[in-house]
Amino acid sequence: MATTSSSVLLSNPFSPPRPHHHRFTPKNQTHLTIRHHPTPNPTSILSCNSVLRCCSFRNSKFQLRTSMGDTAKKTSEDDDEDEALVVGEDSAFFDLARQKISSWLLFSLVLGVVLFVLDFAWIDNSGLGLGNAFIHAVSELSDSPEVVMLTLILIFAIVHSGLASLRDVGEKLIGERAFRVLFAGTSLPLAVSTVVYFINHRYGGLQLWQLQSVPGLHQLVWLSNFISFFFLYPSTFNLLEVAAVEKPKMHLWETGIMRITRHPQMVGQVMWCLAHTIWIGNSVAVAASLGLIGHHLFGVWNGDRRLAIRYGEAFEDVKRRTSVIPFAAILDGRQKLPKDYYKEFIRVPYLTITALTLGAYFAHPLMQAASFRLHWE
């Protein structure tokens, strides 16, 4: 799901992806495949394809790979080359040498302004206090915290996924940066309200089970939560695009976590929800998990639909060698992991996720105290 993340908790490590050692083809390149047949066939000597399989212009050099038709035997070197060849982008790639100090200074300024406006207009009750008014209005619908929780998630899901679906039209009308500001400016306050309500009511409702005293359960829940943040959608790492410092793009990712599942955000959210629901064990946690998982399952369909419209055959190629269910494409042979696959995770974004996730765990008491002091219903 190529959107601002709709998980209850988010981390946003770093920045614009670039291809590394994989042969990568941007969508605007000319794509050619040249095949030699044992018997001359004028109609099949040259074929054009919407996705680069064998040829590309890189560093002003024309790279060409030939085939001898169906009867030719591929060498092991060709097999390795095919396994490494991708049509999508290299996720979580961060090149420190290409970063501009001015861009990150502007990002810091934008982040500061966003946080100030969010605090004054939505969070701080001594300011405009719109967040409190919003929670109060939704709480008037029902005395049940489960119903209110589901309603908050539903409102967020409609706005978030609705704007994501309108992205192509919106960007044509007002431009990529302006649409990103609109998207984030409406989604972020609603996400904050949903998180705060969940924190304040997480031990409300009906207690369904109590397993917190089970030996080893705390460690299992903690590990599941920790791993879930490594399933953030790669676009989340592009902070400069998230903040509209750089022009936002709809990316077609293929490496890293995408080899395991084409929809990592959904998988991570399911892991987070299951862990919290098992640990808390009440009806509010169940309601929150059902709402969040339902939203992300819709995002699976909607995300694939939008990428198919934007990238066409290139997305179909990625779809054929990836899966929604984790590891399914690897197990059935459609996805072949490179020998150095682990290197796709030894990158700045994932190192940052590790630090932020550990920090968020130890900051839980501060987060809970801050939510309680807002006195939102």
Coordinates of C-alpha atoms in Angstrom, one line a residue, residues 5 9 16 30 69 100 113 123 175 185 219 233 273 300 321 354 367 371:
S5 CA 1.4 4.5 6.9
L9 CA 2.5 3.1 15.5
P16 CA 15.2 8.3 -1.4
T30 CA 13.0 2.3 -23.9
G69 CA 15.6 -19.3 -28.9
K100 CA 22.1 17.4 0.5
V113 CA 6.1 23.6 11.4
I123 CA -3.7 18.2 20.3
G175 CA 0.5 19.0 -8.2
G185 CA -2.7 17.2 6.7
Q219 CA 9.1 -11.9 25.4
Y233 CA 6.2 -0.2 3.5
C273 CA -2.5 -6.4 16.2
V300 CA -3.9 -4.9 -0.4
R321 CA 7.4 -13.2 -8.6
T354 CA 15.9 -0.8 15.2
M367 CA 3.3 8.0 25.6
S371 CA -2.3 10.6 26.2

